PDB file of C-alpha atoms in Angstrom:
ATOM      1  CA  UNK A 718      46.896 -25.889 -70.921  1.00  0.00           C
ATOM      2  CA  UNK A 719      45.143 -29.225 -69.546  1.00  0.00           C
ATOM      3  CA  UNK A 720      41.502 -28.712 -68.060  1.00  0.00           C
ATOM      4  CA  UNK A 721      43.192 -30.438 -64.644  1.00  0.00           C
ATOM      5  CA  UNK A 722      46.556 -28.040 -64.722  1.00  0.00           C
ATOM      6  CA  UNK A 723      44.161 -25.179 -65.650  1.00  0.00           C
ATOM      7  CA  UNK A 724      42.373 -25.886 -62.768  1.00  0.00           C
ATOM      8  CA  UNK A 725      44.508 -26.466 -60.390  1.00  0.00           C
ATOM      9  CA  UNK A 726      46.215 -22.902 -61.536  1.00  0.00           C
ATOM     10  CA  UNK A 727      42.548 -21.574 -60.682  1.00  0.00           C
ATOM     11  CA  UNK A 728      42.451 -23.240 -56.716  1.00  0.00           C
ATOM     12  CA  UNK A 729      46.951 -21.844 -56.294  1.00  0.00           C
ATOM     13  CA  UNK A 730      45.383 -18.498 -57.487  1.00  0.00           C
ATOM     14  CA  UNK A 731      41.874 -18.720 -55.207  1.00  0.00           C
ATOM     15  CA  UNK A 732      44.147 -20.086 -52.149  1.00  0.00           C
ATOM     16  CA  UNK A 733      46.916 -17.159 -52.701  1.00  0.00           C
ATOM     17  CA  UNK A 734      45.099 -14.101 -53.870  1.00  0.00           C
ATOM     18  CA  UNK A 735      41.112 -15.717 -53.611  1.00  0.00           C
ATOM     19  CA  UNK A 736      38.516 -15.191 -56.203  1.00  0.00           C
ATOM     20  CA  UNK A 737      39.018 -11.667 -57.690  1.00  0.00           C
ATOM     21  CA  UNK A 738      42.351 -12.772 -59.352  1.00  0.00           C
ATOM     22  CA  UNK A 739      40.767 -16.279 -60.583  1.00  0.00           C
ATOM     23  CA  UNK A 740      38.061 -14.043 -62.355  1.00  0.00           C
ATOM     24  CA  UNK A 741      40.992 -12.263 -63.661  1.00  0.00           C
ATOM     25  CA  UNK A 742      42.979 -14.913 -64.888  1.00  0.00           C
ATOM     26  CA  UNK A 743      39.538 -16.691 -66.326  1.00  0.00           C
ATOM     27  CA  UNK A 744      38.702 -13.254 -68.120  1.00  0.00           C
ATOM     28  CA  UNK A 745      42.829 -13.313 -69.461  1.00  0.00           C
ATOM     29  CA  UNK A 746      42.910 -16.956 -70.907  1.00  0.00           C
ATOM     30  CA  UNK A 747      39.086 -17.604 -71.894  1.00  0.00           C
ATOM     31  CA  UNK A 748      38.922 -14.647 -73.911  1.00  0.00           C
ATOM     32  CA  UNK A 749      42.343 -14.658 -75.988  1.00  0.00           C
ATOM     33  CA  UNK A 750      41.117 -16.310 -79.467  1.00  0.00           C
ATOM     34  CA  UNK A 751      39.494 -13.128 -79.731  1.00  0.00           C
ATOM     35  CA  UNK A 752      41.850 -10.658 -79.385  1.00  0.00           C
ATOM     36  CA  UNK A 753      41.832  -7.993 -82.032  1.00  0.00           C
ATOM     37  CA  UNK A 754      38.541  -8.744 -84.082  1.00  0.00           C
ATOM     38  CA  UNK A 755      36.531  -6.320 -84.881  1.00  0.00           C
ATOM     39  CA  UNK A 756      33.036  -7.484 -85.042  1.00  0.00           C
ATOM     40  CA  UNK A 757      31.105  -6.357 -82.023  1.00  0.00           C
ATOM     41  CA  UNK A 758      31.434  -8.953 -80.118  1.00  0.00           C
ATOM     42  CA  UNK A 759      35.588  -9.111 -79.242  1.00  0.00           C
ATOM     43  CA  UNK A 760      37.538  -9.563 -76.345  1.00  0.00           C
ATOM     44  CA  UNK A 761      37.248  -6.565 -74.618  1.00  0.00           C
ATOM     45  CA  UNK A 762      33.448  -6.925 -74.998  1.00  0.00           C
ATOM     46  CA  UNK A 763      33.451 -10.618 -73.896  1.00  0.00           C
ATOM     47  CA  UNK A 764      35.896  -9.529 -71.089  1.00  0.00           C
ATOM     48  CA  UNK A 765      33.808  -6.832 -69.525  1.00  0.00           C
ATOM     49  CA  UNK A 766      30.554  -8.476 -69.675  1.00  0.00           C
ATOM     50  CA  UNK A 767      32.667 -11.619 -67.623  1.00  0.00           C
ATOM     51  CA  UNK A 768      34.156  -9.282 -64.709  1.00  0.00           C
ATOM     52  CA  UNK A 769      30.938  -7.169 -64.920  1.00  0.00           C
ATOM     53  CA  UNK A 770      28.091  -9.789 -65.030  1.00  0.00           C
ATOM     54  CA  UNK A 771      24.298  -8.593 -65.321  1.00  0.00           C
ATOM     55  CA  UNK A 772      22.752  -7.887 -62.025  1.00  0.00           C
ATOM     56  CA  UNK A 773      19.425 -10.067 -62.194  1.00  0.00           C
ATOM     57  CA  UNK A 774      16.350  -7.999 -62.721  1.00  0.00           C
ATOM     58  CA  UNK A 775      14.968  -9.068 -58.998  1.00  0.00           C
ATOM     59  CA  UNK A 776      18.305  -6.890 -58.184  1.00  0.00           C
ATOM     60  CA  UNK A 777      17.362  -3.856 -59.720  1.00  0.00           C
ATOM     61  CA  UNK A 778      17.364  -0.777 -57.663  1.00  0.00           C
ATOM     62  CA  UNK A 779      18.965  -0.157 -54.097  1.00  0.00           C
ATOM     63  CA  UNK A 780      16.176  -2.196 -52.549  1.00  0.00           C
ATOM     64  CA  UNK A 781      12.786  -3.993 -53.077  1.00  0.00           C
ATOM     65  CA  UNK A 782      12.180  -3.907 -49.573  1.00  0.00           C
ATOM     66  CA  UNK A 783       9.308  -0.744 -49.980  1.00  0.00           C
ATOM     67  CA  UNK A 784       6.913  -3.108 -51.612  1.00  0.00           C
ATOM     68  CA  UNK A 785       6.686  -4.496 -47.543  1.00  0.00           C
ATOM     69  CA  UNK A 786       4.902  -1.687 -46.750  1.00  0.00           C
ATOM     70  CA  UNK A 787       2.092  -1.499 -49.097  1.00  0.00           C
ATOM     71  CA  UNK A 788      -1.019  -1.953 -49.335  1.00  0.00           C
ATOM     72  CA  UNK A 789      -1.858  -6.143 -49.916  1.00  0.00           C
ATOM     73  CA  UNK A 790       1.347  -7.117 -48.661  1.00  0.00           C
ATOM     74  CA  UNK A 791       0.124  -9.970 -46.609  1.00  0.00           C
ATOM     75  CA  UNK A 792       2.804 -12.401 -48.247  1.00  0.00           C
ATOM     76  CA  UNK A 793       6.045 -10.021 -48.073  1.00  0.00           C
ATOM     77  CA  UNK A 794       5.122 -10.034 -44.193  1.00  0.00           C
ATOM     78  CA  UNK A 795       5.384 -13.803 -44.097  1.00  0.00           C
ATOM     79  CA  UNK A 796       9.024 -13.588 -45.716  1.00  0.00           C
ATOM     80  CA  UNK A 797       9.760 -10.805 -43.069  1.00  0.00           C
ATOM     81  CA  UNK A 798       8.932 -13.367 -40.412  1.00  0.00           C
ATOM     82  CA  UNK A 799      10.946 -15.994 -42.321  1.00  0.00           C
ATOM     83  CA  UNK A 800      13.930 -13.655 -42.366  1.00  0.00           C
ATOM     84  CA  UNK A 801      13.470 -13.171 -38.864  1.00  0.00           C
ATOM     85  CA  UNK A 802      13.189 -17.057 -38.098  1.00  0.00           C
ATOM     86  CA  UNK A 803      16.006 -17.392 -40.462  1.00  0.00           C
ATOM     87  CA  UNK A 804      18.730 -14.323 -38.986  1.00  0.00           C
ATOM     88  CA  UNK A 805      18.833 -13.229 -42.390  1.00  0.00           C
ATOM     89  CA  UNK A 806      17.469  -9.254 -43.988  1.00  0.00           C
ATOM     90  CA  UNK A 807      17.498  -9.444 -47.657  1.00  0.00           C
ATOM     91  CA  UNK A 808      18.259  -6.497 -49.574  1.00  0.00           C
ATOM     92  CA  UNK A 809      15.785  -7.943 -52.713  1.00  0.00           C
ATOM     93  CA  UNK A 810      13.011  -9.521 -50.005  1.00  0.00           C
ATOM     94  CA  UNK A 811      12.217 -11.077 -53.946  1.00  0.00           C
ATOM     95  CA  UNK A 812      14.460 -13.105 -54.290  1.00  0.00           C
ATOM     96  CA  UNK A 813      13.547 -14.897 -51.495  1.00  0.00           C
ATOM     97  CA  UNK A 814       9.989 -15.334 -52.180  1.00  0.00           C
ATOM     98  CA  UNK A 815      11.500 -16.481 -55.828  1.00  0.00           C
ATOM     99  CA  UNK A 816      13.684 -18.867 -53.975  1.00  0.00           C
ATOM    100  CA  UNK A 817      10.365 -20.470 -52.638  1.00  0.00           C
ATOM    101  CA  UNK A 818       8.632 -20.025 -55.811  1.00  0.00           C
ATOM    102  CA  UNK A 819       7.852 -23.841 -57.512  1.00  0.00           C
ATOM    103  CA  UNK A 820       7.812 -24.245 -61.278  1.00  0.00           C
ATOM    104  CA  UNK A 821       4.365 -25.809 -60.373  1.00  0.00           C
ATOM    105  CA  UNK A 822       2.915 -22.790 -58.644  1.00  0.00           C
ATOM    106  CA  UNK A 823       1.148 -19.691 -60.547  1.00  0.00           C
ATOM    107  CA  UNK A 824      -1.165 -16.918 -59.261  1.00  0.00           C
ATOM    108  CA  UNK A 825       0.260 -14.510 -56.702  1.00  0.00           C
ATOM    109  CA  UNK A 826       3.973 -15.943 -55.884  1.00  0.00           C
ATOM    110  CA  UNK A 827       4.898 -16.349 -59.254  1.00  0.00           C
ATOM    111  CA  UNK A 828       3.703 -13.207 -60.254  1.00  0.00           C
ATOM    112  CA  UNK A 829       5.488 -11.472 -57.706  1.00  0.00           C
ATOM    113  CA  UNK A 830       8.965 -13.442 -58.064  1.00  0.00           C
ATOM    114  CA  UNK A 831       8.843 -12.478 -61.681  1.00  0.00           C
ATOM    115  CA  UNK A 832       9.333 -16.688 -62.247  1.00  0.00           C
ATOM    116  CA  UNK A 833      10.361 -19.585 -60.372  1.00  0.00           C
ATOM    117  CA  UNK A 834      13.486 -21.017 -58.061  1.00  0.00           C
ATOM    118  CA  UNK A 835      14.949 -23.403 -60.606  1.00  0.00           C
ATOM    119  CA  UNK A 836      17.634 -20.828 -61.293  1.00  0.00           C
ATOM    120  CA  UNK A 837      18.135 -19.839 -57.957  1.00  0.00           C
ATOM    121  CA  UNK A 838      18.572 -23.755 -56.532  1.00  0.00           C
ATOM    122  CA  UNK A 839      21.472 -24.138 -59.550  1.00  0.00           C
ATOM    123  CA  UNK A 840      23.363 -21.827 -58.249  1.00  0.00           C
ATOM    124  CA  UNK A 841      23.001 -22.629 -54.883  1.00  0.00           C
ATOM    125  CA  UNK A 842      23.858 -25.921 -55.697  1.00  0.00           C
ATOM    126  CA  UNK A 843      27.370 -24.508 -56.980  1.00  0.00           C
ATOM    127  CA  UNK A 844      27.830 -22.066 -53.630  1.00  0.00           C
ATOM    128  CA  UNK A 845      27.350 -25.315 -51.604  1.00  0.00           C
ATOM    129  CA  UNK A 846      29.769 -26.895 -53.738  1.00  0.00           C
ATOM    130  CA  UNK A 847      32.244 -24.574 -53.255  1.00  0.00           C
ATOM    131  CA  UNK A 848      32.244 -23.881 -49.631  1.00  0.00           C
ATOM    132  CA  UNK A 849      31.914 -27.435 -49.014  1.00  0.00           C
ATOM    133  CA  UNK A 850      34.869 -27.892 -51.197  1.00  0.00           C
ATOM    134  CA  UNK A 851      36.757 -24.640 -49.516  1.00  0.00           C
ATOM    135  CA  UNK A 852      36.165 -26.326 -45.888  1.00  0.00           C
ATOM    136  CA  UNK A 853      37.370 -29.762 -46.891  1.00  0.00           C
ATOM    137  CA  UNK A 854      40.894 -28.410 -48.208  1.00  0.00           C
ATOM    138  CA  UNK A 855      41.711 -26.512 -45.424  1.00  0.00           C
ATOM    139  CA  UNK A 856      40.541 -28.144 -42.820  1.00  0.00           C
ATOM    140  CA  UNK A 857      41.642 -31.935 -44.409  1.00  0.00           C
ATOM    141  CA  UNK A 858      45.821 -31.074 -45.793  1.00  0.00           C
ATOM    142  CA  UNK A 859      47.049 -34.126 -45.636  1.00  0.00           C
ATOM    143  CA  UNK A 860      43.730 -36.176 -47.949  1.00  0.00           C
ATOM    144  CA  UNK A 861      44.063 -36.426 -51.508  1.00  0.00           C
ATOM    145  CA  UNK A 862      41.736 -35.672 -54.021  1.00  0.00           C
ATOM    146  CA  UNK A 863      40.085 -39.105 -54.291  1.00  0.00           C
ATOM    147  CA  UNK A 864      39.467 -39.058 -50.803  1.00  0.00           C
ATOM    148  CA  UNK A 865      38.503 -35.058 -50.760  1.00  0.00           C
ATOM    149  CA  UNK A 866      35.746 -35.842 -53.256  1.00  0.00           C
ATOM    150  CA  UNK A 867      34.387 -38.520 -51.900  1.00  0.00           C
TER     151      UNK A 867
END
């Protein structure tokens, strides 16, 4: 299949039966050159871990949201105010002190976001995308794509 037909299955799918099936259909069609080997890696394997991705380790556990309460933790009770300001309660309180982690900063913020937000601001970059993307095709039916992209 063309990348632009392939992809234009992938927004009919997301539009008629939203993201689930397109992780489906990805998992269904990336995956078939390895159907049937038997080395460890195979398509079962390859299709699990793409349906089932790794939480990240920030995510691990119910909640982070203990470490608030103890002792020297002056900085998580900035982020509480910041989710306050912000109308948002994080389940990993973390990730958002990652998400305001710079590559350039060490000591006590990097050490507590176990690194820094470069990984965090790609992905966010692609959520933008998308919703951005999402809004302009229902709310703009009659543009084409030039004009949708520009």
């Amino acid at each position: 299949i063309p990348g632009d037909v392939y992809e234009s299955i992938l927004g009919a799918l997301y539009v008629d039966k939203g993201l689930t099936a397109c992780r489906l259909f990805i998992s269904e069609t990336m995956f078939q050159g390895f159907r049937g080997l038997t080395e460890a890696v195979n398509y079962n394997t390859l299709k699990g871990i793409w349906l089932k991705p790794r939480k990240h380790p920030l995510q691990i556990g119910d909640t982070d949201r203990t470490v608030i309460n103890q002792e020297g933790s002056q900085i998580y009770d900035k982020f509480v105010l910041l989710e306050e300001h912000l109308g948002v309660k994080f389940k990993h309180i973390k990730l958002l002190v990652r998400a305001f982690t710079h590559p350039s900063m060490v000591g006590d913020l990097d050490v507590i976001s176990v690194g820094n937000n470069q990984r965090l601001e790609y992905l966010g970059d692609a959520v933008l995308e998308f919703l951005t993307s999402r809004y302009l095709y229902y709310n703009y039916k009659f543009c084409l794509e030039g004009q949708l992209t520009k």
